[in-house]
Coordinates of C-alpha atoms in Angstrom, one line a residue:
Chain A
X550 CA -23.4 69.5 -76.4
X551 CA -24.4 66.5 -74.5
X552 CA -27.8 64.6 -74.4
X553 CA -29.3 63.9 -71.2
X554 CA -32.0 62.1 -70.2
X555 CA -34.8 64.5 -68.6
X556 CA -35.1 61.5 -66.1
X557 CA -33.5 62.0 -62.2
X558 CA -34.6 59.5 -59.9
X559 CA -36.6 61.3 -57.2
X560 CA -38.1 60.1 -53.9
X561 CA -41.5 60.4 -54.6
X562 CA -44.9 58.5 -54.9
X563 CA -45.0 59.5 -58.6
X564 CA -41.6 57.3 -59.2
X565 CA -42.8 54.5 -56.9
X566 CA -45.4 53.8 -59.0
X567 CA -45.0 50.9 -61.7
X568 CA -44.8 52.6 -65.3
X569 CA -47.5 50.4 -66.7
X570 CA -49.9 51.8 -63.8
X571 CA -48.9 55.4 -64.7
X572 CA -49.3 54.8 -69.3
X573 CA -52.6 53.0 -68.2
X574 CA -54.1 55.8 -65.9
X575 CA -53.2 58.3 -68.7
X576 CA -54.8 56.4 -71.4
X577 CA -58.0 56.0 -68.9
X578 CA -57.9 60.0 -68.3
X579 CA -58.0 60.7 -72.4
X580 CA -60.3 57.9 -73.3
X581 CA -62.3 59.2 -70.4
X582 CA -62.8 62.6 -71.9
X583 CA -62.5 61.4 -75.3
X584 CA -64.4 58.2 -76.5
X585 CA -67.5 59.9 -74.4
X586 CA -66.8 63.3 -75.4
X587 CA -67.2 64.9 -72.2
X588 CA -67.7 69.1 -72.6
X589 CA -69.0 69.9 -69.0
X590 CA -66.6 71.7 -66.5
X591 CA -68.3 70.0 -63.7
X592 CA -66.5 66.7 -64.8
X593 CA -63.7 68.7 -66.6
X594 CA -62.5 70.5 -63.7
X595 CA -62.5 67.7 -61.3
X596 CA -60.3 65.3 -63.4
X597 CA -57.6 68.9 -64.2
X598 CA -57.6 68.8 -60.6
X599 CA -56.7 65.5 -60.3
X600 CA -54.3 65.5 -63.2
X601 CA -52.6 68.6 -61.5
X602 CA -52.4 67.0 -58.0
X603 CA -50.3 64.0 -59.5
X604 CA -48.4 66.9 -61.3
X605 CA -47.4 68.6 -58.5
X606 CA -46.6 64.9 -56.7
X607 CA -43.7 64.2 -59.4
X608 CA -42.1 67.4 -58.0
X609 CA -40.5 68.7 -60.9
X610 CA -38.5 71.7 -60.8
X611 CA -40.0 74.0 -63.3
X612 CA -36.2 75.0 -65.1
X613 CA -36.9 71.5 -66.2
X614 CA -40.1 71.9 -68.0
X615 CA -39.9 75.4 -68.4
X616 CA -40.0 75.1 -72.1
X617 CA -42.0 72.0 -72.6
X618 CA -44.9 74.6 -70.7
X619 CA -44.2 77.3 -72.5
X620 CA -44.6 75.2 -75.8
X621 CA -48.0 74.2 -74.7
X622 CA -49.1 76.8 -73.4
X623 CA -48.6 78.7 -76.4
X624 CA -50.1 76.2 -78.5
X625 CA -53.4 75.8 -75.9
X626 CA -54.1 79.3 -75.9
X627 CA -53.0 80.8 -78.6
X628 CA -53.8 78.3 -81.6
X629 CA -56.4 75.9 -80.0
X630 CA -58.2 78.6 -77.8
X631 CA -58.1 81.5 -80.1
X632 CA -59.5 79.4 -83.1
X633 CA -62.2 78.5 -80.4
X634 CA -63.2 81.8 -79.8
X635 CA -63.4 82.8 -83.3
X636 CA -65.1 79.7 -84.7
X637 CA -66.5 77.7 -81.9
X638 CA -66.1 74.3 -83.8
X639 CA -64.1 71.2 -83.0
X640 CA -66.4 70.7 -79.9
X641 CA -69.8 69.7 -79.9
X642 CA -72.8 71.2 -82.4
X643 CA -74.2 72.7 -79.8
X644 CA -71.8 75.7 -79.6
X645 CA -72.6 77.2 -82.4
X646 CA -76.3 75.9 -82.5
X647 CA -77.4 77.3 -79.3
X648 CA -78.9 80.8 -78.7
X649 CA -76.2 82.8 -77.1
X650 CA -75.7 86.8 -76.3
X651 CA -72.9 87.9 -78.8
X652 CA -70.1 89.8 -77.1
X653 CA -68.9 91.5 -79.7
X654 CA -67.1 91.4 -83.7
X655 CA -63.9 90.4 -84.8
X656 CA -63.8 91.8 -88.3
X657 CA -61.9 89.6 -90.0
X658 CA -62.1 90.7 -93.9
X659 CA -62.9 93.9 -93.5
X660 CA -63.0 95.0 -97.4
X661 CA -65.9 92.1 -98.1
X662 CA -67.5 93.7 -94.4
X663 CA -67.2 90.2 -93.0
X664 CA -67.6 90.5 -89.3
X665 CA -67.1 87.2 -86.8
X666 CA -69.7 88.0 -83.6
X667 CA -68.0 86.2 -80.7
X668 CA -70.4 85.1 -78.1
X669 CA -70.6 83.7 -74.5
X670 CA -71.0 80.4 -75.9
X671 CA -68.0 80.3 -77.9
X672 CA -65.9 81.7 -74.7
X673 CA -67.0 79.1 -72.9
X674 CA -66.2 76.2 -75.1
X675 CA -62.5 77.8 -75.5
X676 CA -61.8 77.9 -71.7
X677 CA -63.4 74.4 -71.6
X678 CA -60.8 73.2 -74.4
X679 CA -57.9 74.4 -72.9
X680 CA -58.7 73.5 -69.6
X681 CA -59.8 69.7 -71.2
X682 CA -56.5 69.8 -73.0
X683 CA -53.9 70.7 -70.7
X684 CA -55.7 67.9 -68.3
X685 CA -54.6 65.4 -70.5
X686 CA -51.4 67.5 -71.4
X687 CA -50.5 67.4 -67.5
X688 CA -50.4 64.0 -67.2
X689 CA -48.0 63.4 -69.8
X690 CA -45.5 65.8 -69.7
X691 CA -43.7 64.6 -66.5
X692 CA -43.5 61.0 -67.7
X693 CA -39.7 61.5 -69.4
X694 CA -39.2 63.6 -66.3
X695 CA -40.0 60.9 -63.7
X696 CA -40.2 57.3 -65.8
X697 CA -36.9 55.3 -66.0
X698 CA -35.3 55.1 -69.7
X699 CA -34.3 51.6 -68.7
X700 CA -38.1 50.2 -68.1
X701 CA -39.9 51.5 -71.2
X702 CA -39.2 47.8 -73.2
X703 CA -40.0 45.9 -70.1
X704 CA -43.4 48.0 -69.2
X705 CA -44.5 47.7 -73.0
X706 CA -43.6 43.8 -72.8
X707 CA -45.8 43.7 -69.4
X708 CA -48.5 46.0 -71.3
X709 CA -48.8 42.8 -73.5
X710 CA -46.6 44.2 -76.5
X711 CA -44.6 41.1 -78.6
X712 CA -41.3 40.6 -78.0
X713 CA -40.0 42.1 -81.2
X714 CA -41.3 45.1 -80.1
X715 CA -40.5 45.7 -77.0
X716 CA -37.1 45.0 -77.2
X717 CA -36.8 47.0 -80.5
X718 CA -37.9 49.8 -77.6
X719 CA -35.4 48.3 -75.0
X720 CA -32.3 48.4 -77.9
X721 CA -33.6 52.0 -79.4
X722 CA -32.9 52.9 -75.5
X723 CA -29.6 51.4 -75.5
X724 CA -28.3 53.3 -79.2
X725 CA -29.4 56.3 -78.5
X726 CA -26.6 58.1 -76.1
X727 CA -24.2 56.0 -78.8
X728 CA -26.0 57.8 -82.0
X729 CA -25.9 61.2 -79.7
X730 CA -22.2 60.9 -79.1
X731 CA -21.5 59.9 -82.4
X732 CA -23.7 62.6 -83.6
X733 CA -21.5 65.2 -81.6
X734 CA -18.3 63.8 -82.6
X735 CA -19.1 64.7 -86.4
X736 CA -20.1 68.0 -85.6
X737 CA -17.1 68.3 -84.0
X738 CA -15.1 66.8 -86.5
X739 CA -16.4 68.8 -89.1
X740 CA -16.3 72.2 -87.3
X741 CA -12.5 71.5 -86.7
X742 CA -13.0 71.3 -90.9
X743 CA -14.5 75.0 -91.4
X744 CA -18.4 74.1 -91.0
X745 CA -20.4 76.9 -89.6
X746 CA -23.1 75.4 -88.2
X747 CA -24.5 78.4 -86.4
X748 CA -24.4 80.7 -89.8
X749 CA -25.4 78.6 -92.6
X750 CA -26.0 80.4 -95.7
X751 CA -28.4 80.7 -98.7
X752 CA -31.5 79.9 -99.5
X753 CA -33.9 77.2 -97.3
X754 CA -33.0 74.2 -100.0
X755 CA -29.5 74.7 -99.4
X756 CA -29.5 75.1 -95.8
X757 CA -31.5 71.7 -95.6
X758 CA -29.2 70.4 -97.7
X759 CA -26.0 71.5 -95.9
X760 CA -27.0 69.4 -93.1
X761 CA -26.0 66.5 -94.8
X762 CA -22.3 66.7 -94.0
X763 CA -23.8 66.3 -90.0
X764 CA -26.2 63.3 -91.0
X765 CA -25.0 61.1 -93.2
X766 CA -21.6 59.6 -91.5
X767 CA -24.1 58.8 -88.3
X768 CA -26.5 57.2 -90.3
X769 CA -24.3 55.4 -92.5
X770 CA -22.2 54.3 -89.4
X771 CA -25.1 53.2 -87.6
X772 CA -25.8 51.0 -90.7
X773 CA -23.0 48.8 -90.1
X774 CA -23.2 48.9 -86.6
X775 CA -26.6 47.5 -87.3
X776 CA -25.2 44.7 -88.8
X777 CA -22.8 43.2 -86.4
X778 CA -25.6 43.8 -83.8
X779 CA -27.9 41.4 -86.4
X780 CA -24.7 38.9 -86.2
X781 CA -24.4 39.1 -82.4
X782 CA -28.2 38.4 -82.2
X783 CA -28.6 36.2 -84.5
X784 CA -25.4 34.2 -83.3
X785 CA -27.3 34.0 -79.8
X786 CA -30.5 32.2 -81.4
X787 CA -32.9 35.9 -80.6
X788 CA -36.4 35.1 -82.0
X789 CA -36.3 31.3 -81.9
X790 CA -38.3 31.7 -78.4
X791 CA -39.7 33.4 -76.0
X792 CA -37.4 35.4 -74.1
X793 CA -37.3 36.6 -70.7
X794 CA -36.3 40.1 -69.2
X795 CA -34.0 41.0 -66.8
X796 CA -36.2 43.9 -64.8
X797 CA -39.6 42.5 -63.6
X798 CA -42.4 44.5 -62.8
X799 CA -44.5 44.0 -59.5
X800 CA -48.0 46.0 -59.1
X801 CA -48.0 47.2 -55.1
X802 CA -50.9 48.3 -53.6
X803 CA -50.7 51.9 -54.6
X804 CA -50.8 50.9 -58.1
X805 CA -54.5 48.7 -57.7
X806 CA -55.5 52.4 -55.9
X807 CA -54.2 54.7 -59.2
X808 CA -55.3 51.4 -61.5
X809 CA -58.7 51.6 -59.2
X810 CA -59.1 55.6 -60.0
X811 CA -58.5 55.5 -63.7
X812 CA -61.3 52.9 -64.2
X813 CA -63.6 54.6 -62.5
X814 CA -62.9 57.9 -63.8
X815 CA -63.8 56.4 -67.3
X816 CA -66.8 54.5 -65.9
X817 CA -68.1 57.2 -64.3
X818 CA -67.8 59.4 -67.4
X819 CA -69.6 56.8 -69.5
X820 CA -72.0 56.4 -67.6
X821 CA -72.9 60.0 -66.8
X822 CA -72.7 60.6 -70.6
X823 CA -74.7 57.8 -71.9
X824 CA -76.6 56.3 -69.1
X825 CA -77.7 60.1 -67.4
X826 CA -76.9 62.5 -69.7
X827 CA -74.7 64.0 -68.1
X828 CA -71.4 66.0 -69.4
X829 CA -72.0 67.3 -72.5
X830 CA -72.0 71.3 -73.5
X831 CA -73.8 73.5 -71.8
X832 CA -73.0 76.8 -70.9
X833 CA -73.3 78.2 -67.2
X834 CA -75.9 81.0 -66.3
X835 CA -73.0 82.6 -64.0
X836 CA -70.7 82.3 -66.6
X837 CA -73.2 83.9 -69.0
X838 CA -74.8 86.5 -66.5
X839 CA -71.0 87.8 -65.0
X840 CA -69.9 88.6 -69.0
X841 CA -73.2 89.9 -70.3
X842 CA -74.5 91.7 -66.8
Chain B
X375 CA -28.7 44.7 -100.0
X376 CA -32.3 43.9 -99.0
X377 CA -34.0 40.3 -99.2
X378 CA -37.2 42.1 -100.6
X379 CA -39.8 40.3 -98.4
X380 CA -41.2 43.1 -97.3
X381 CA -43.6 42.3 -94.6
X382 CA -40.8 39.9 -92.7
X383 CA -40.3 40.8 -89.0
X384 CA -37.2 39.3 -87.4
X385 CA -33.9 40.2 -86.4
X386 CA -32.9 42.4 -88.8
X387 CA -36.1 44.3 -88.6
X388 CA -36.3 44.6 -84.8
X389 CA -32.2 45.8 -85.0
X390 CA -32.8 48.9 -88.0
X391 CA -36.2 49.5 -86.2
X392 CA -34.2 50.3 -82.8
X393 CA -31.6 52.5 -85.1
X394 CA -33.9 54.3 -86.6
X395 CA -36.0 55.0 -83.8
X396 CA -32.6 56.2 -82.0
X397 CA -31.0 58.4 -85.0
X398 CA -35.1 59.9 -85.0
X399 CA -34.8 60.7 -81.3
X400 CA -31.4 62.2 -81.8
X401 CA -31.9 64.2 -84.6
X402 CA -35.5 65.4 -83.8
X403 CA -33.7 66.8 -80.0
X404 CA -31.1 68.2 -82.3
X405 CA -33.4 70.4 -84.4
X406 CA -34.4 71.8 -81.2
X407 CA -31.0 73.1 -80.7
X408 CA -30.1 73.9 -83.8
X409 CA -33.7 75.6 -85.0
X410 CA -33.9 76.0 -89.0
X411 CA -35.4 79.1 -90.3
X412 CA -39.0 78.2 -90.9
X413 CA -42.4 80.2 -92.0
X414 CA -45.5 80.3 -89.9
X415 CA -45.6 77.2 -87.9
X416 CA -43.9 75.1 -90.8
X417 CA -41.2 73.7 -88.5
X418 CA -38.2 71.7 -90.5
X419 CA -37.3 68.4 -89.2
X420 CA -34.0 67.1 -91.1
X421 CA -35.1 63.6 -88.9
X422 CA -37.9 63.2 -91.3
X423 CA -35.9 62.6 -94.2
X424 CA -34.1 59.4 -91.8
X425 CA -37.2 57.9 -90.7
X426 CA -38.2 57.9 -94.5
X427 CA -34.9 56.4 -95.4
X428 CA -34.8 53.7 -92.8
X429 CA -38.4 52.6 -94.4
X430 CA -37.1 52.5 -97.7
X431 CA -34.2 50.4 -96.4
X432 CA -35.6 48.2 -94.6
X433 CA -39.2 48.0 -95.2
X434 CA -42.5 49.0 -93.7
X435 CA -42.6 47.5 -90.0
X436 CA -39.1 48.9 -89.7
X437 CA -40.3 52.6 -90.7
X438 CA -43.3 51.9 -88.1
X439 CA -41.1 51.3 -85.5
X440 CA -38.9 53.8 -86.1
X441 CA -41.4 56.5 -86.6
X442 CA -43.5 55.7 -83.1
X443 CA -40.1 54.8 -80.9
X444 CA -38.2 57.4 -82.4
X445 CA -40.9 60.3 -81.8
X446 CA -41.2 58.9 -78.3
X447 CA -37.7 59.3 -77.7
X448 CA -37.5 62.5 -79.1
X449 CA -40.6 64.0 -77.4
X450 CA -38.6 62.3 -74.0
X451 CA -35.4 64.0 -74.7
X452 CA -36.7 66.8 -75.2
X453 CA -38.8 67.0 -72.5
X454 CA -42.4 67.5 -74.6
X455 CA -43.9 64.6 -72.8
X456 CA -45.8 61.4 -74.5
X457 CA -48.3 62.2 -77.4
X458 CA -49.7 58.7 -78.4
X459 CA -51.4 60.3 -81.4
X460 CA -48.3 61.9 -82.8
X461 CA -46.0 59.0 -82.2
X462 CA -48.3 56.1 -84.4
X463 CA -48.4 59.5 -86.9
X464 CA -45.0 59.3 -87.1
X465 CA -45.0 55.3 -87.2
X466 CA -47.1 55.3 -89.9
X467 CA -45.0 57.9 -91.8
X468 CA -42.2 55.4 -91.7
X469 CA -44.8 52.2 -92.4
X470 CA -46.0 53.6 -95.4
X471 CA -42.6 55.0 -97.0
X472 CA -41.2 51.6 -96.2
X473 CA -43.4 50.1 -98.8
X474 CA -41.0 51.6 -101.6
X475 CA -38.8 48.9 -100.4
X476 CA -40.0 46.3 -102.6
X477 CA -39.9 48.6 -105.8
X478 CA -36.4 49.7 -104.8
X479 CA -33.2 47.5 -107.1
X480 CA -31.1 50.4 -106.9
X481 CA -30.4 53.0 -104.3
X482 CA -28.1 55.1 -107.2
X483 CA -31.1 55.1 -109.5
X484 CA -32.8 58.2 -110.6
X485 CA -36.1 56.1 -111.5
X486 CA -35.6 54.6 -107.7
X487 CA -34.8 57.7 -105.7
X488 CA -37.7 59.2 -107.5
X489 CA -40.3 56.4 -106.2
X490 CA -39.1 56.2 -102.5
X491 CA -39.1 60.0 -102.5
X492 CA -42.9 59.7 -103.9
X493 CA -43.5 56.9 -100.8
X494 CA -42.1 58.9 -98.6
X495 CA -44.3 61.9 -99.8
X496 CA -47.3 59.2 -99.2
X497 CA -45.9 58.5 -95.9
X498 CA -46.3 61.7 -94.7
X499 CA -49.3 62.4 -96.3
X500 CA -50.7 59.3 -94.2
X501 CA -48.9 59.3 -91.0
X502 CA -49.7 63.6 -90.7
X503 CA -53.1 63.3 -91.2
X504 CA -53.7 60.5 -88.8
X505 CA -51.9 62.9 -86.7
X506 CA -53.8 65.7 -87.0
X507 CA -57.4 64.1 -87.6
X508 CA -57.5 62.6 -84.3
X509 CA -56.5 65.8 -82.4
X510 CA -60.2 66.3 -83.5
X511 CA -61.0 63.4 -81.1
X512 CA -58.3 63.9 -78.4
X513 CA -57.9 67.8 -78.7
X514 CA -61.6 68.7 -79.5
X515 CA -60.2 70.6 -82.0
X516 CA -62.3 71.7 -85.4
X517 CA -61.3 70.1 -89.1
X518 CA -60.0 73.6 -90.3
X519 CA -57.2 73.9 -87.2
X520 CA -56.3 69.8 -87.7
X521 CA -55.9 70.6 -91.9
X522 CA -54.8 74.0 -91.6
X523 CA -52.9 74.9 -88.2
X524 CA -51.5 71.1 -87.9
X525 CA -51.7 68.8 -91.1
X526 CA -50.7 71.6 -93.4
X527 CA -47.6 73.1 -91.7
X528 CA -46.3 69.4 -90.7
X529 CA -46.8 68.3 -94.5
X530 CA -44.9 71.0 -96.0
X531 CA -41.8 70.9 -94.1
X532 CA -41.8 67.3 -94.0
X533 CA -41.8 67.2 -98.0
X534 CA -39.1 70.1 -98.4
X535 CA -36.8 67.8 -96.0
X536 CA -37.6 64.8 -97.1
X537 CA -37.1 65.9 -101.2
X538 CA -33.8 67.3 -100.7
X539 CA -32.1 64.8 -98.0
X540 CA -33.9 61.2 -99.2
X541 CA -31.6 61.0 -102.6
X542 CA -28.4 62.2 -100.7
X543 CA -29.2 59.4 -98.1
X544 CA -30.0 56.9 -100.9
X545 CA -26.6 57.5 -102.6
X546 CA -24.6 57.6 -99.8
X547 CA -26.3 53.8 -98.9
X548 CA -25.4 52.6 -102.1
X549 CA -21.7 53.3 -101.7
X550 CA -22.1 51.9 -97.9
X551 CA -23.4 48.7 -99.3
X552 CA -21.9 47.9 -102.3
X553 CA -18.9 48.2 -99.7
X554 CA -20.2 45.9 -97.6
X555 CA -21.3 43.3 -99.4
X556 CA -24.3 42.9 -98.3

């Protein structure tokens, strides 16, 4: 058992990029969609396809994110689009409000005869929501894939963060493959002892409860270890200044174009929304005419 | 064991913050390796009962930080990706358990364990709901599926770990500091 960062440096335009250029464009993409609340494909598709091009750039091989996808994809369809379907909420009023050809009934509680009529509408809205999700989904999965562990304090310092808290991410970095080693030397230690971690009995309670033997000597390690790290810091003066960083951050030219393209994607959407009217639910005659005939 | 000022950010905080987010990051990649039997979509997450103990600890701006570093570390281990929403959740999971800190003298006592416990129960009440609720916003998803398909599943397992881990963390602190001195 050994913990691994998901992050391998690759030679692409993804990488090149500086991380705060990458958090802010994601932020722009889901504010975009969001504080607007855009529900028209003709804006929805566009920014997917954007979100998927920069997808494909980071050139992840799918055994990577195999799971991750699989994950989302169950959650997308199957617990956000299904509950679409059937109730149509979540999005705007209008799905439910406006007059739309029902497809068919899902009878739900079929003793008290009550009968959920699905219509074109609803459809719609679903494939909308998934597609509007996994847009946004897109753009974040492949940011532990492609964004150096090392940068996250520095970025988050650069984004305007305090000190305090950005190097509480910087040292969280630093423990962690400690706290995982530790972590697999007392499951170790305590399989060599008789604990079966892959069959533990009785009921839920004592299962949960049989973890402690694997948690508590790395937490209560790590509290000591947190105070010699206190003394070290402390010793060398931390907080009685401002500090600087080792790793510095420069913006290149490709990051003012991505920095360019995620402020105008969320102009654009604002003013389409508020100042035209433009992007809010409606749903498509071909959409409507191809299901109903 | 604790100073008691509760809302103090310095040193100490910004080390036990980093810890916690770490032993969060760990031990929410581990549960992905080591799955517990769960009902539904009630997943349990034996790193909840941690980020609720570091709070207690070390008070609220430490559980914040642990909560919204840890989840981001755990999300990036596991390769899930980076869900802003979920991560301050989590954050404010850890804030609000943390504020047991100043009503804690005695990490042994029943009377104690009880009220960090009932925090921590706050904690997740708060920090799950935050969660979920603005899926509505991000996700465009209804107020049944963020109370029913998210808050409620997350709540429950959270609690059952939380109830049954917290007190065995709590005692085993007490013996850790009473060792140390400090």
């Amino acid at each position: 058992m050994l913990v691994t960062w998901k992050y391998r440096p690759r030679n692409t335009f993804i990488q090149r990029l500086d991380p705060r250029t990458r958090l802010i464009f994601l932020f722009s993409v889901i504010f975009a969609l969001t504080i607007p609340e855009i529900w028209d494909f003709r804006i929805i598709l566009p920014l997917f396809a954007v979100s998927l091009t920069l997808y494909l750039m980071a050139r992840i091989e799918w055994k990577d994110v195999r799971r991750a996808w699989l994950f989302i994809i169950v959650f997308v369809v199957f617990i956000v689009g299904i509950n679409g379907v059937l109730s149509g909420r979540g999005g705007p009023s209008s799905v439910t409000n406006i007059e739309s050809p029902i497809l068919f009934y899902v009878p739900l509680l079929r003793e008290l005869g009550w009968k959920v009529p699905i219509t074109v509408s609803k459809v719609w809205f679903a494939l909308n929501q998934i597609v509007r999700m996994l847009t946004m989904a897109i753009l974040a999965i492949p940011i532990p894939y492609t964004m150096d562990p090392n940068i996250y304090g520095t970025a988050f310092k650069r984004m305007g963060a305090s000190d305090n808290f950005s190097f509480t991410m910087d040292l969280a970095f630093r423990f962690l493959p400690t706290f995982a080693r530790d972590f697999t030397i007392t499951v170790d230690a305590q399989r060599a002892r008789g604990y079966e971690m892959e069959a533990l009995k009785g009921g839920l309670a004592e299962r949960i409860r049989r973890l402690a033997p694997l948690i508590i000597p790395v937490v209560m390690q790590s509290t000591v270890t947190g105070e010699e790290v206190i003394d070290a810091m402390d010793l060398r003066a931390f907080g009685t200044n401002k500090r600087t960083w080792i790793k510095q951050l420069h913006y290149a030219p490709r990051d003012y174009f991505i920095l360019g393209l995620g402020a105008a994607i969320f102009i654009a959407c604002c003013v389409l929304k508020w100042g035209f009217g433009i992007g809010g639910f409606f749903v498509p005659d071909f959409f409507t005419n191809w299901l109903v005939g | 064991m604790n100073d008691k000022s509760t809302w103090e950010f310095g040193t100490r905080q910004v080390v036990y913050g980093a810890i916690g987010a770490a032993l969060y990051g760990v031990f929410s990649w581990a549960t992905n390796i080591f799955p517990l039997p769960a009902a539904g979509n009630v997943t349990f997450r034996p790193a909840v009962a941690v980020l609720i103990f570091f709070g207690a600890a070390y008070g609220p701006w430490v559980g914040l930080l642990a909560g919204l570093i840890g989840n981001t570390l755990g999300d990036a281990l596991s390769g899930w990706g980076f869900y802003w929403n979920w991560s301050l959740g989590n954050g404010l999971m850890g804030m609000v358990a943390g504020l047991a800190m100043a009503a804690i003298n005695d990490f042994r006592a029943r009377g104690d364990i009880v009220k960090a416990v009932g925090w921590g129960i706050a904690g997740i009440v708060v920090g799950m709901l935050f969660a979920s609720l603005t899926e509505m916003f991000v996700g465009g998803i209804d107020f049944n599926t963020a109370l029913f398909g998210y808050f409620t599943p997350a709540f429950l397992g959270n609690t059952v770990v939380t109830v049954i881990l917290l007190p065995i963390l709590m005692i085993a602190f007490a013996a850790v500091a009473s060792r140390r001195g400090r």
